[in-house]
C-alpha cells in the first residue's frame, strides 16, 4: 500500500475502516499481537494505512481457526518462506471448508426439495417418470432383511459419508436389488445409499431410465409392505423390472414426530413402457 500524506489515523477511524471493533484493537495491542504504529503522550493510539494488510491477515487466519498465539508467533517470525507455507496450509483448510459447506448446502436443498415435493403427494397413486442419471455414494453389498441390518453396515456407511465430508444427518436410503424384485421380494436390502458426488469413493449412479414411483406412510423398517401393491400394479400394467428399486424418505424424523407417519418414495427401475 502506498505511503500517503498524513498517513496516521486514530484508533476510531482505523476501527471503522477495518471493521475491527475498537475494543478488539486495544486487546490485540495489550497481548502484543497487533500494535499501533504510534502512541501519543496522552496514550492515544494511531495506525497507518499500511497496517490494513496486517489486520486483514489476522482476521482471515482467525476466521480459519488459528489461535491468536499462533498468529502472533507467525507475525513475529514471518518471512516469504514461512508465509508461503502458511498460506498453502490455509488454502487446504479453505478447500476443506468449501467442500463441507457445499455438501451442507446440498443436504439442505435436498431435504427442502423432498419436503416441498411431498406436500403434493397422493399415496394412492403411482406414476411412471423418466429419471436422469443421478450420482450417489453406495455402501458395500449386503443381502439382509431390513429388520436385521447389522450395525457394521450402518457404521461403515456413516464413515464413508464422513470421508466425503458430508454433514451428520445426510439423507440416506436403501436399494432393493433387481434379483429380489424379480422374486417379488421387497424386504431384502442390497445397499445403503446417498445422493451425492463422491471424491474419495468410487462414483456410483442411479441409472437414467424409466421408474415406477410409489409412496407410502411407514417407519424405516416397515416399507416392505408397499411392495405387494407395487408388484400387483406392475403385473396389471405389464411393466417389466429392469434394475433396482431406490427407497428414499421424503418425510422422516426431521419432519414428523411419529415414525408411522414418515413418507417414503420407492422408485423401481423398469423397462420403457409400451406405448398405448
PDB file of C-alpha atoms in Angstrom:
ATOM      1  CA  UNK A   1       0.000   0.000   0.000  1.00  0.00           C
ATOM      2  CA  UNK A   2       1.491   3.391  -0.993  1.00  0.00           C
ATOM      3  CA  UNK A   3       2.578   5.872   1.665  1.00  0.00           C
ATOM      4  CA  UNK A   4       0.156   8.776   1.907  1.00  0.00           C
ATOM      5  CA  UNK A   5       0.455  12.211   3.381  1.00  0.00           C
ATOM      6  CA  UNK A   6      -0.964  12.397   6.891  1.00  0.00           C
ATOM      7  CA  UNK A   7      -0.866   8.607   6.980  1.00  0.00           C
ATOM      8  CA  UNK A   8      -1.669   8.313  10.694  1.00  0.00           C
ATOM      9  CA  UNK A   9      -5.266   7.767  11.712  1.00  0.00           C
ATOM     10  CA  UNK A  10      -6.941   7.456  15.087  1.00  0.00           C
ATOM     11  CA  UNK A  11      -7.994   4.132  16.520  1.00  0.00           C
ATOM     12  CA  UNK A  12     -11.640   5.080  15.937  1.00  0.00           C
ATOM     13  CA  UNK A  13     -11.010   5.833  12.265  1.00  0.00           C
ATOM     14  CA  UNK A  14      -8.927   2.673  11.810  1.00  0.00           C
ATOM     15  CA  UNK A  15     -11.601   0.629  13.559  1.00  0.00           C
ATOM     16  CA  UNK A  16     -14.318   1.969  11.282  1.00  0.00           C
ATOM     17  CA  UNK A  17     -12.423   1.383   8.047  1.00  0.00           C
ATOM     18  CA  UNK A  18     -11.048  -2.028   9.027  1.00  0.00           C
ATOM     19  CA  UNK A  19     -14.362  -3.130  10.606  1.00  0.00           C
ATOM     20  CA  UNK A  20     -12.457  -4.398  13.644  1.00  0.00           C
ATOM     21  CA  UNK A  21     -14.022  -3.252  16.939  1.00  0.00           C
ATOM     22  CA  UNK A  22     -12.072  -0.650  18.917  1.00  0.00           C
ATOM     23  CA  UNK A  23     -12.020  -2.931  21.964  1.00  0.00           C
ATOM     24  CA  UNK A  24     -10.511  -5.710  19.844  1.00  0.00           C
ATOM     25  CA  UNK A  25      -7.718  -3.418  18.620  1.00  0.00           C
ATOM     26  CA  UNK A  26      -6.912  -2.424  22.197  1.00  0.00           C
ATOM     27  CA  UNK A  27      -6.885  -6.097  23.228  1.00  0.00           C
ATOM     28  CA  UNK A  28      -4.587  -7.005  20.330  1.00  0.00           C
ATOM     29  CA  UNK A  29      -2.231  -4.243  21.444  1.00  0.00           C
ATOM     30  CA  UNK A  30      -2.253  -5.472  25.034  1.00  0.00           C
ATOM     31  CA  UNK A  31      -1.330  -9.049  24.103  1.00  0.00           C
ATOM     32  CA  UNK A  32       1.336  -7.939  21.634  1.00  0.00           C
ATOM     33  CA  UNK A  33      -0.455  -9.268  18.576  1.00  0.00           C
ATOM     34  CA  UNK A  34      -1.076  -6.032  16.686  1.00  0.00           C
ATOM     35  CA  UNK A  35       0.321  -2.746  17.954  1.00  0.00           C
ATOM     36  CA  UNK A  36      -0.435   0.762  16.722  1.00  0.00           C
ATOM     37  CA  UNK A  37       2.230   2.498  14.655  1.00  0.00           C
ATOM     38  CA  UNK A  38       2.375   5.357  17.132  1.00  0.00           C
ATOM     39  CA  UNK A  39       1.170   6.060  20.676  1.00  0.00           C
ATOM     40  CA  UNK A  40       0.922   9.732  21.662  1.00  0.00           C
ATOM     41  CA  UNK A  41       1.945  11.071  25.068  1.00  0.00           C
ATOM     42  CA  UNK A  42      -1.711  11.137  26.060  1.00  0.00           C
ATOM     43  CA  UNK A  43      -1.992   7.414  25.310  1.00  0.00           C
ATOM     44  CA  UNK A  44      -3.986   7.786  22.087  1.00  0.00           C
ATOM     45  CA  UNK A  45      -3.266   5.056  19.568  1.00  0.00           C
ATOM     46  CA  UNK A  46      -2.615   5.838  15.907  1.00  0.00           C
ATOM     47  CA  UNK A  47      -2.384   3.462  12.951  1.00  0.00           C
ATOM     48  CA  UNK A  48      -1.141   3.692   9.398  1.00  0.00           C
ATOM     49  CA  UNK A  49      -2.993   2.646   6.280  1.00  0.00           C
ATOM     50  CA  UNK A  50      -0.345   0.034   5.545  1.00  0.00           C
ATOM     51  CA  UNK A  51      -1.468  -1.783   8.689  1.00  0.00           C
ATOM     52  CA  UNK A  52      -4.728  -2.698   6.960  1.00  0.00           C
ATOM     53  CA  UNK A  53      -2.781  -5.501   5.263  1.00  0.00           C
ATOM     54  CA  UNK A  54      -1.693  -6.973   8.590  1.00  0.00           C
ATOM     55  CA  UNK A  55      -5.058  -6.692  10.321  1.00  0.00           C
ATOM     56  CA  UNK A  56      -6.604  -8.310   7.241  1.00  0.00           C
ATOM     57  CA  UNK A  57      -4.280 -11.299   7.544  1.00  0.00           C
ATOM     58  CA  UNK A  58      -5.036 -11.596  11.257  1.00  0.00           C
ATOM     59  CA  UNK A  59      -8.764 -11.584  10.522  1.00  0.00           C
ATOM     60  CA  UNK A  60      -8.513 -14.274   7.844  1.00  0.00           C
ATOM     61  CA  UNK A  61      -6.295 -16.574   9.907  1.00  0.00           C
ATOM     62  CA  UNK A  62      -8.529 -16.118  12.953  1.00  0.00           C
ATOM     63  CA  UNK A  63     -11.609 -16.988  10.876  1.00  0.00           C
ATOM     64  CA  UNK A  64      -9.840 -20.124   9.692  1.00  0.00           C
ATOM     65  CA  UNK A  65      -9.363 -21.285  13.263  1.00  0.00           C
ATOM     66  CA  UNK A  66      -5.799 -20.234  14.094  1.00  0.00           C
ATOM     67  CA  UNK A  67      -5.292 -19.232  17.701  1.00  0.00           C
ATOM     68  CA  UNK A  68      -4.203 -15.680  18.490  1.00  0.00           C
ATOM     69  CA  UNK A  69      -0.962 -17.085  19.949  1.00  0.00           C
ATOM     70  CA  UNK A  70      -0.177 -18.931  16.698  1.00  0.00           C
ATOM     71  CA  UNK A  71      -0.929 -15.795  14.699  1.00  0.00           C
ATOM     72  CA  UNK A  72       1.311 -13.722  16.989  1.00  0.00           C
ATOM     73  CA  UNK A  73       4.182 -16.194  16.626  1.00  0.00           C
ATOM     74  CA  UNK A  74       3.780 -16.173  12.862  1.00  0.00           C
ATOM     75  CA  UNK A  75       3.867 -12.359  12.707  1.00  0.00           C
ATOM     76  CA  UNK A  76       7.000 -12.237  14.858  1.00  0.00           C
ATOM     77  CA  UNK A  77       8.879 -14.708  12.651  1.00  0.00           C
ATOM     78  CA  UNK A  78       7.288 -14.001   9.273  1.00  0.00           C
ATOM     79  CA  UNK A  79       9.317 -14.358   6.116  1.00  0.00           C
ATOM     80  CA  UNK A  80       8.497 -15.128   2.465  1.00  0.00           C
ATOM     81  CA  UNK A  81       9.130 -18.842   3.032  1.00  0.00           C
ATOM     82  CA  UNK A  82       7.085 -19.118   6.243  1.00  0.00           C
ATOM     83  CA  UNK A  83       4.288 -17.010   4.790  1.00  0.00           C
ATOM     84  CA  UNK A  84       4.121 -19.180   1.673  1.00  0.00           C
ATOM     85  CA  UNK A  85       3.969 -22.362   3.759  1.00  0.00           C
ATOM     86  CA  UNK A  86       1.238 -20.946   5.988  1.00  0.00           C
ATOM     87  CA  UNK A  87      -0.821 -19.694   3.065  1.00  0.00           C
ATOM     88  CA  UNK A  88      -0.627 -23.077   1.322  1.00  0.00           C
ATOM     89  CA  UNK A  89      -1.717 -24.781   4.518  1.00  0.00           C
ATOM     90  CA  UNK A  90      -4.607 -22.375   4.976  1.00  0.00           C
ATOM     91  CA  UNK A  91      -5.518 -22.861   1.315  1.00  0.00           C
ATOM     92  CA  UNK A  92      -6.085 -26.553   2.101  1.00  0.00           C
ATOM     93  CA  UNK A  93      -8.184 -25.604   5.119  1.00  0.00           C
ATOM     94  CA  UNK A  94     -10.349 -23.333   2.977  1.00  0.00           C
ATOM     95  CA  UNK A  95     -10.796 -26.029   0.333  1.00  0.00           C
ATOM     96  CA  UNK A  96     -11.932 -28.478   3.005  1.00  0.00           C
ATOM     97  CA  UNK A  97     -14.373 -25.951   4.424  1.00  0.00           C
ATOM     98  CA  UNK A  98     -15.726 -25.266   0.940  1.00  0.00           C
ATOM     99  CA  UNK A  99     -16.264 -28.994   0.404  1.00  0.00           C
ATOM    100  CA  UNK A 100     -18.097 -29.305   3.730  1.00  0.00           C
ATOM    101  CA  UNK A 101     -20.239 -26.241   3.078  1.00  0.00           C
ATOM    102  CA  UNK A 102     -21.046 -27.453  -0.438  1.00  0.00           C
ATOM    103  CA  UNK A 103     -22.378 -30.741   0.930  1.00  0.00           C
ATOM    104  CA  UNK A 104     -24.190 -28.968   3.764  1.00  0.00           C
ATOM    105  CA  UNK A 105     -25.938 -26.793   1.191  1.00  0.00           C
ATOM    106  CA  UNK A 106     -26.681 -29.853  -0.924  1.00  0.00           C
ATOM    107  CA  UNK A 107     -28.210 -31.599   2.091  1.00  0.00           C
ATOM    108  CA  UNK A 108     -30.361 -28.582   2.931  1.00  0.00           C
ATOM    109  CA  UNK A 109     -31.514 -28.229  -0.678  1.00  0.00           C
ATOM    110  CA  UNK A 110     -32.232 -31.939  -0.977  1.00  0.00           C
ATOM    111  CA  UNK A 111     -34.280 -32.030   2.208  1.00  0.00           C
ATOM    112  CA  UNK A 112     -36.163 -28.864   1.269  1.00  0.00           C
ATOM    113  CA  UNK A 113     -36.918 -30.193  -2.228  1.00  0.00           C
ATOM    114  CA  UNK A 114     -38.103 -33.512  -0.783  1.00  0.00           C
ATOM    115  CA  UNK A 115     -40.413 -31.804   1.696  1.00  0.00           C
ATOM    116  CA  UNK A 116     -41.768 -29.442  -0.949  1.00  0.00           C
ATOM    117  CA  UNK A 117     -42.431 -32.360  -3.286  1.00  0.00           C
ATOM    118  CA  UNK A 118     -44.044 -34.413  -0.516  1.00  0.00           C
ATOM    119  CA  UNK A 119     -46.659 -31.747   0.203  1.00  0.00           C
ATOM    120  CA  UNK A 120     -48.482 -32.655  -3.019  1.00  0.00           C
ATOM    121  CA  UNK A 121     -48.049 -36.433  -2.883  1.00  0.00           C
ATOM    122  CA  UNK A 122     -51.046 -38.730  -3.245  1.00  0.00           C
ATOM    123  CA  UNK A 123     -50.065 -42.055  -1.671  1.00  0.00           C
ATOM    124  CA  UNK A 124     -52.889 -43.831  -3.519  1.00  0.00           C
ATOM    125  CA  UNK A 125     -51.432 -43.058  -6.960  1.00  0.00           C
ATOM    126  CA  UNK A 126     -48.467 -44.490  -8.854  1.00  0.00           C
ATOM    127  CA  UNK A 127     -46.749 -42.769 -11.737  1.00  0.00           C
ATOM    128  CA  UNK A 128     -44.070 -43.586 -14.289  1.00  0.00           C
ATOM    129  CA  UNK A 129     -41.376 -40.969 -14.809  1.00  0.00           C
ATOM    130  CA  UNK A 130     -38.204 -40.669 -16.830  1.00  0.00           C
ATOM    131  CA  UNK A 131     -35.301 -40.068 -14.447  1.00  0.00           C
ATOM    132  CA  UNK A 132     -31.919 -38.637 -15.410  1.00  0.00           C
ATOM    133  CA  UNK A 133     -28.814 -40.375 -14.119  1.00  0.00           C
ATOM    134  CA  UNK A 134     -28.012 -39.276 -10.546  1.00  0.00           C
ATOM    135  CA  UNK A 135     -24.640 -39.667  -8.775  1.00  0.00           C
ATOM    136  CA  UNK A 136     -24.672 -41.500  -5.483  1.00  0.00           C
ATOM    137  CA  UNK A 137     -22.485 -42.932  -2.748  1.00  0.00           C
ATOM    138  CA  UNK A 138     -23.162 -46.604  -2.078  1.00  0.00           C
ATOM    139  CA  UNK A 139     -22.375 -48.901   0.843  1.00  0.00           C
ATOM    140  CA  UNK A 140     -20.773 -52.294   0.466  1.00  0.00           C
ATOM    141  CA  UNK A 141     -23.018 -55.076  -0.839  1.00  0.00           C
ATOM    142  CA  UNK A 142     -25.282 -56.904   1.585  1.00  0.00           C
ATOM    143  CA  UNK A 143     -28.317 -59.162   1.314  1.00  0.00           C
ATOM    144  CA  UNK A 144     -30.207 -58.803   4.551  1.00  0.00           C
ATOM    145  CA  UNK A 145     -33.727 -58.196   5.738  1.00  0.00           C
ATOM    146  CA  UNK A 146     -34.342 -54.555   6.580  1.00  0.00           C
ATOM    147  CA  UNK A 147     -35.327 -55.690  10.068  1.00  0.00           C
ATOM    148  CA  UNK A 148     -31.980 -57.412  10.605  1.00  0.00           C
ATOM    149  CA  UNK A 149     -29.463 -54.953   9.175  1.00  0.00           C
ATOM    150  CA  UNK A 150     -26.243 -55.160  11.164  1.00  0.00           C
ATOM    151  CA  UNK A 151     -24.667 -52.200  12.901  1.00  0.00           C
ATOM    152  CA  UNK A 152     -21.442 -52.750  10.974  1.00  0.00           C
ATOM    153  CA  UNK A 153     -23.160 -51.748   7.718  1.00  0.00           C
ATOM    154  CA  UNK A 154     -24.597 -48.588   9.282  1.00  0.00           C
ATOM    155  CA  UNK A 155     -21.288 -47.616  10.908  1.00  0.00           C
ATOM    156  CA  UNK A 156     -19.339 -48.270   7.712  1.00  0.00           C
ATOM    157  CA  UNK A 157     -21.708 -46.161   5.634  1.00  0.00           C
ATOM    158  CA  UNK A 158     -21.524 -43.279   8.112  1.00  0.00           C
ATOM    159  CA  UNK A 159     -17.722 -43.458   7.903  1.00  0.00           C
ATOM    160  CA  UNK A 160     -17.988 -43.258   4.117  1.00  0.00           C
ATOM    161  CA  UNK A 161     -20.168 -40.174   4.408  1.00  0.00           C
ATOM    162  CA  UNK A 162     -17.711 -38.605   6.839  1.00  0.00           C
ATOM    163  CA  UNK A 163     -14.827 -39.288   4.459  1.00  0.00           C
ATOM    164  CA  UNK A 164     -16.796 -37.424   1.797  1.00  0.00           C
ATOM    165  CA  UNK A 165     -17.182 -34.524   4.287  1.00  0.00           C
ATOM    166  CA  UNK A 166     -20.951 -34.946   4.379  1.00  0.00           C
ATOM    167  CA  UNK A 167     -22.562 -33.396   7.479  1.00  0.00           C
ATOM    168  CA  UNK A 168     -24.183 -35.577  10.129  1.00  0.00           C
ATOM    169  CA  UNK A 169     -27.738 -36.472   9.217  1.00  0.00           C
ATOM    170  CA  UNK A 170     -27.124 -36.512   5.473  1.00  0.00           C
ATOM    171  CA  UNK A 171     -30.180 -38.236   3.889  1.00  0.00           C
ATOM    172  CA  UNK A 172     -29.658 -41.940   3.227  1.00  0.00           C
ATOM    173  CA  UNK A 173     -31.837 -44.558   1.586  1.00  0.00           C
ATOM    174  CA  UNK A 174     -31.911 -48.233   0.706  1.00  0.00           C
ATOM    175  CA  UNK A 175     -31.572 -50.139  -2.560  1.00  0.00           C
ATOM    176  CA  UNK A 176     -33.581 -53.304  -3.245  1.00  0.00           C
ATOM    177  CA  UNK A 177     -31.807 -55.466  -5.820  1.00  0.00           C
ATOM    178  CA  UNK A 178     -33.281 -56.457  -9.168  1.00  0.00           C
ATOM    179  CA  UNK A 179     -32.962 -60.153  -8.376  1.00  0.00           C
ATOM    180  CA  UNK A 180     -35.188 -59.759  -5.311  1.00  0.00           C
ATOM    181  CA  UNK A 181     -37.724 -57.653  -7.184  1.00  0.00           C
ATOM    182  CA  UNK A 182     -37.992 -60.402  -9.790  1.00  0.00           C
ATOM    183  CA  UNK A 183     -38.778 -62.788  -6.923  1.00  0.00           C
ATOM    184  CA  UNK A 184     -41.425 -60.289  -5.732  1.00  0.00           C
ATOM    185  CA  UNK A 185     -39.477 -59.757  -2.521  1.00  0.00           C
ATOM    186  CA  UNK A 186     -39.290 -56.179  -1.201  1.00  0.00           C
ATOM    187  CA  UNK A 187     -37.730 -56.928   2.146  1.00  0.00           C
ATOM    188  CA  UNK A 188     -34.105 -57.697   1.338  1.00  0.00           C
ATOM    189  CA  UNK A 189     -31.676 -54.738   1.280  1.00  0.00           C
ATOM    190  CA  UNK A 190     -28.740 -54.747  -1.158  1.00  0.00           C
ATOM    191  CA  UNK A 191     -27.134 -51.372  -0.374  1.00  0.00           C
ATOM    192  CA  UNK A 192     -27.487 -48.185   1.597  1.00  0.00           C
ATOM    193  CA  UNK A 193     -27.022 -45.043  -0.492  1.00  0.00           C
ATOM    194  CA  UNK A 194     -27.000 -41.262  -0.509  1.00  0.00           C
ATOM    195  CA  UNK A 195     -27.328 -38.965  -3.477  1.00  0.00           C
ATOM    196  CA  UNK A 196     -24.009 -37.105  -3.732  1.00  0.00           C
ATOM    197  CA  UNK A 197     -20.953 -36.694  -5.910  1.00  0.00           C
ATOM    198  CA  UNK A 198     -18.043 -38.586  -4.390  1.00  0.00           C
ATOM    199  CA  UNK A 199     -14.413 -37.544  -4.086  1.00  0.00           C
ATOM    200  CA  UNK A 200     -12.944 -40.419  -2.075  1.00  0.00           C
ATOM    201  CA  UNK A 201     -15.028 -43.413  -3.168  1.00  0.00           C
ATOM    202  CA  UNK A 202     -15.933 -44.942  -6.490  1.00  0.00           C
ATOM    203  CA  UNK A 203     -18.712 -42.892  -8.056  1.00  0.00           C
ATOM    204  CA  UNK A 204     -21.909 -44.892  -8.456  1.00  0.00           C
ATOM    205  CA  UNK A 205     -25.092 -43.812 -10.219  1.00  0.00           C
ATOM    206  CA  UNK A 206     -28.811 -44.275 -10.194  1.00  0.00           C
ATOM    207  CA  UNK A 207     -29.225 -45.163 -13.887  1.00  0.00           C
ATOM    208  CA  UNK A 208     -31.111 -42.988 -16.317  1.00  0.00           C
ATOM    209  CA  UNK A 209     -34.372 -44.533 -17.383  1.00  0.00           C
ATOM    210  CA  UNK A 210     -37.999 -45.117 -16.557  1.00  0.00           C
ATOM    211  CA  UNK A 211     -39.120 -45.586 -12.965  1.00  0.00           C
ATOM    212  CA  UNK A 212     -42.390 -46.587 -11.398  1.00  0.00           C
ATOM    213  CA  UNK A 213     -42.819 -44.235  -8.435  1.00  0.00           C
ATOM    214  CA  UNK A 214     -44.882 -45.133  -5.369  1.00  0.00           C
ATOM    215  CA  UNK A 215     -45.347 -43.529  -1.958  1.00  0.00           C
ATOM    216  CA  UNK A 216     -46.439 -44.797   1.423  1.00  0.00           C
ATOM    217  CA  UNK A 217     -46.537 -43.806   5.082  1.00  0.00           C
ATOM    218  CA  UNK A 218     -44.255 -46.112   7.044  1.00  0.00           C
ATOM    219  CA  UNK A 219     -41.463 -46.334   9.590  1.00  0.00           C
ATOM    220  CA  UNK A 220     -37.954 -47.217   8.445  1.00  0.00           C
ATOM    221  CA  UNK A 221     -38.470 -50.952   8.978  1.00  0.00           C
ATOM    222  CA  UNK A 222     -41.975 -51.169   7.500  1.00  0.00           C
ATOM    223  CA  UNK A 223     -41.525 -50.023   3.902  1.00  0.00           C
ATOM    224  CA  UNK A 224     -41.660 -53.567   2.509  1.00  0.00           C
ATOM    225  CA  UNK A 225     -45.437 -53.537   2.959  1.00  0.00           C
ATOM    226  CA  UNK A 226     -45.828 -51.359  -0.148  1.00  0.00           C
ATOM    227  CA  UNK A 227     -44.144 -53.878  -2.438  1.00  0.00           C
ATOM    228  CA  UNK A 228     -47.067 -56.299  -2.875  1.00  0.00           C
ATOM    229  CA  UNK A 229     -49.085 -53.344  -4.190  1.00  0.00           C
ATOM    230  CA  UNK A 230     -46.206 -52.354  -6.482  1.00  0.00           C
ATOM    231  CA  UNK A 231     -45.859 -55.885  -7.882  1.00  0.00           C
ATOM    232  CA  UNK A 232     -49.607 -56.132  -8.430  1.00  0.00           C
ATOM    233  CA  UNK A 233     -49.644 -52.766 -10.202  1.00  0.00           C
ATOM    234  CA  UNK A 234     -46.695 -53.749 -12.419  1.00  0.00           C
ATOM    235  CA  UNK A 235     -48.338 -57.015 -13.400  1.00  0.00           C
ATOM    236  CA  UNK A 236     -51.597 -55.267 -14.204  1.00  0.00           C
ATOM    237  CA  UNK A 237     -49.882 -52.712 -16.450  1.00  0.00           C
ATOM    238  CA  UNK A 238     -47.318 -55.134 -17.908  1.00  0.00           C
ATOM    239  CA  UNK A 239     -44.304 -53.269 -16.554  1.00  0.00           C
ATOM    240  CA  UNK A 240     -41.014 -55.175 -16.595  1.00  0.00           C
ATOM    241  CA  UNK A 241     -38.312 -54.816 -13.951  1.00  0.00           C
ATOM    242  CA  UNK A 242     -35.081 -53.530 -15.498  1.00  0.00           C
ATOM    243  CA  UNK A 243     -32.996 -52.680 -12.434  1.00  0.00           C
ATOM    244  CA  UNK A 244     -33.064 -51.952  -8.735  1.00  0.00           C
ATOM    245  CA  UNK A 245     -35.546 -50.104  -6.539  1.00  0.00           C
ATOM    246  CA  UNK A 246     -34.489 -46.990  -4.622  1.00  0.00           C
ATOM    247  CA  UNK A 247     -36.153 -46.094  -1.326  1.00  0.00           C
ATOM    248  CA  UNK A 248     -35.848 -42.525  -0.055  1.00  0.00           C
ATOM    249  CA  UNK A 249     -37.697 -40.888   2.830  1.00  0.00           C
ATOM    250  CA  UNK A 250     -39.188 -37.534   1.869  1.00  0.00           C
ATOM    251  CA  UNK A 251     -40.524 -37.002   5.383  1.00  0.00           C
ATOM    252  CA  UNK A 252     -38.550 -38.553   8.229  1.00  0.00           C
ATOM    253  CA  UNK A 253     -37.857 -37.807  11.890  1.00  0.00           C
ATOM    254  CA  UNK A 254     -36.632 -34.338  10.950  1.00  0.00           C
ATOM    255  CA  UNK A 255     -40.162 -33.529   9.758  1.00  0.00           C
ATOM    256  CA  UNK A 256     -42.573 -35.855  11.550  1.00  0.00           C
ATOM    257  CA  UNK A 257     -42.968 -36.667  15.253  1.00  0.00           C
ATOM    258  CA  UNK A 258     -44.447 -40.140  14.789  1.00  0.00           C
ATOM    259  CA  UNK A 259     -42.480 -42.794  12.861  1.00  0.00           C
ATOM    260  CA  UNK A 260     -45.616 -44.336  11.381  1.00  0.00           C
ATOM    261  CA  UNK A 261     -46.235 -41.026   9.594  1.00  0.00           C
ATOM    262  CA  UNK A 262     -42.889 -40.954   7.766  1.00  0.00           C
ATOM    263  CA  UNK A 263     -43.286 -40.715   3.983  1.00  0.00           C
ATOM    264  CA  UNK A 264     -41.136 -42.920   1.766  1.00  0.00           C
ATOM    265  CA  UNK A 265     -40.771 -42.814  -2.006  1.00  0.00           C
ATOM    266  CA  UNK A 266     -39.982 -46.069  -3.823  1.00  0.00           C
ATOM    267  CA  UNK A 267     -38.650 -45.845  -7.383  1.00  0.00           C
ATOM    268  CA  UNK A 268     -38.480 -49.119  -9.320  1.00  0.00           C
ATOM    269  CA  UNK A 269     -36.336 -49.110 -12.452  1.00  0.00           C
ATOM    270  CA  UNK A 270     -38.486 -50.542 -15.263  1.00  0.00           C
ATOM    271  CA  UNK A 271     -38.232 -51.151 -18.992  1.00  0.00           C
ATOM    272  CA  UNK A 272     -39.674 -48.391 -21.164  1.00  0.00           C
ATOM    273  CA  UNK A 273     -43.438 -48.825 -21.049  1.00  0.00           C
ATOM    274  CA  UNK A 274     -45.151 -49.870 -24.274  1.00  0.00           C
ATOM    275  CA  UNK A 275     -46.982 -47.025 -25.920  1.00  0.00           C
ATOM    276  CA  UNK A 276     -50.721 -47.450 -25.843  1.00  0.00           C
TER     277      UNK A 276
END
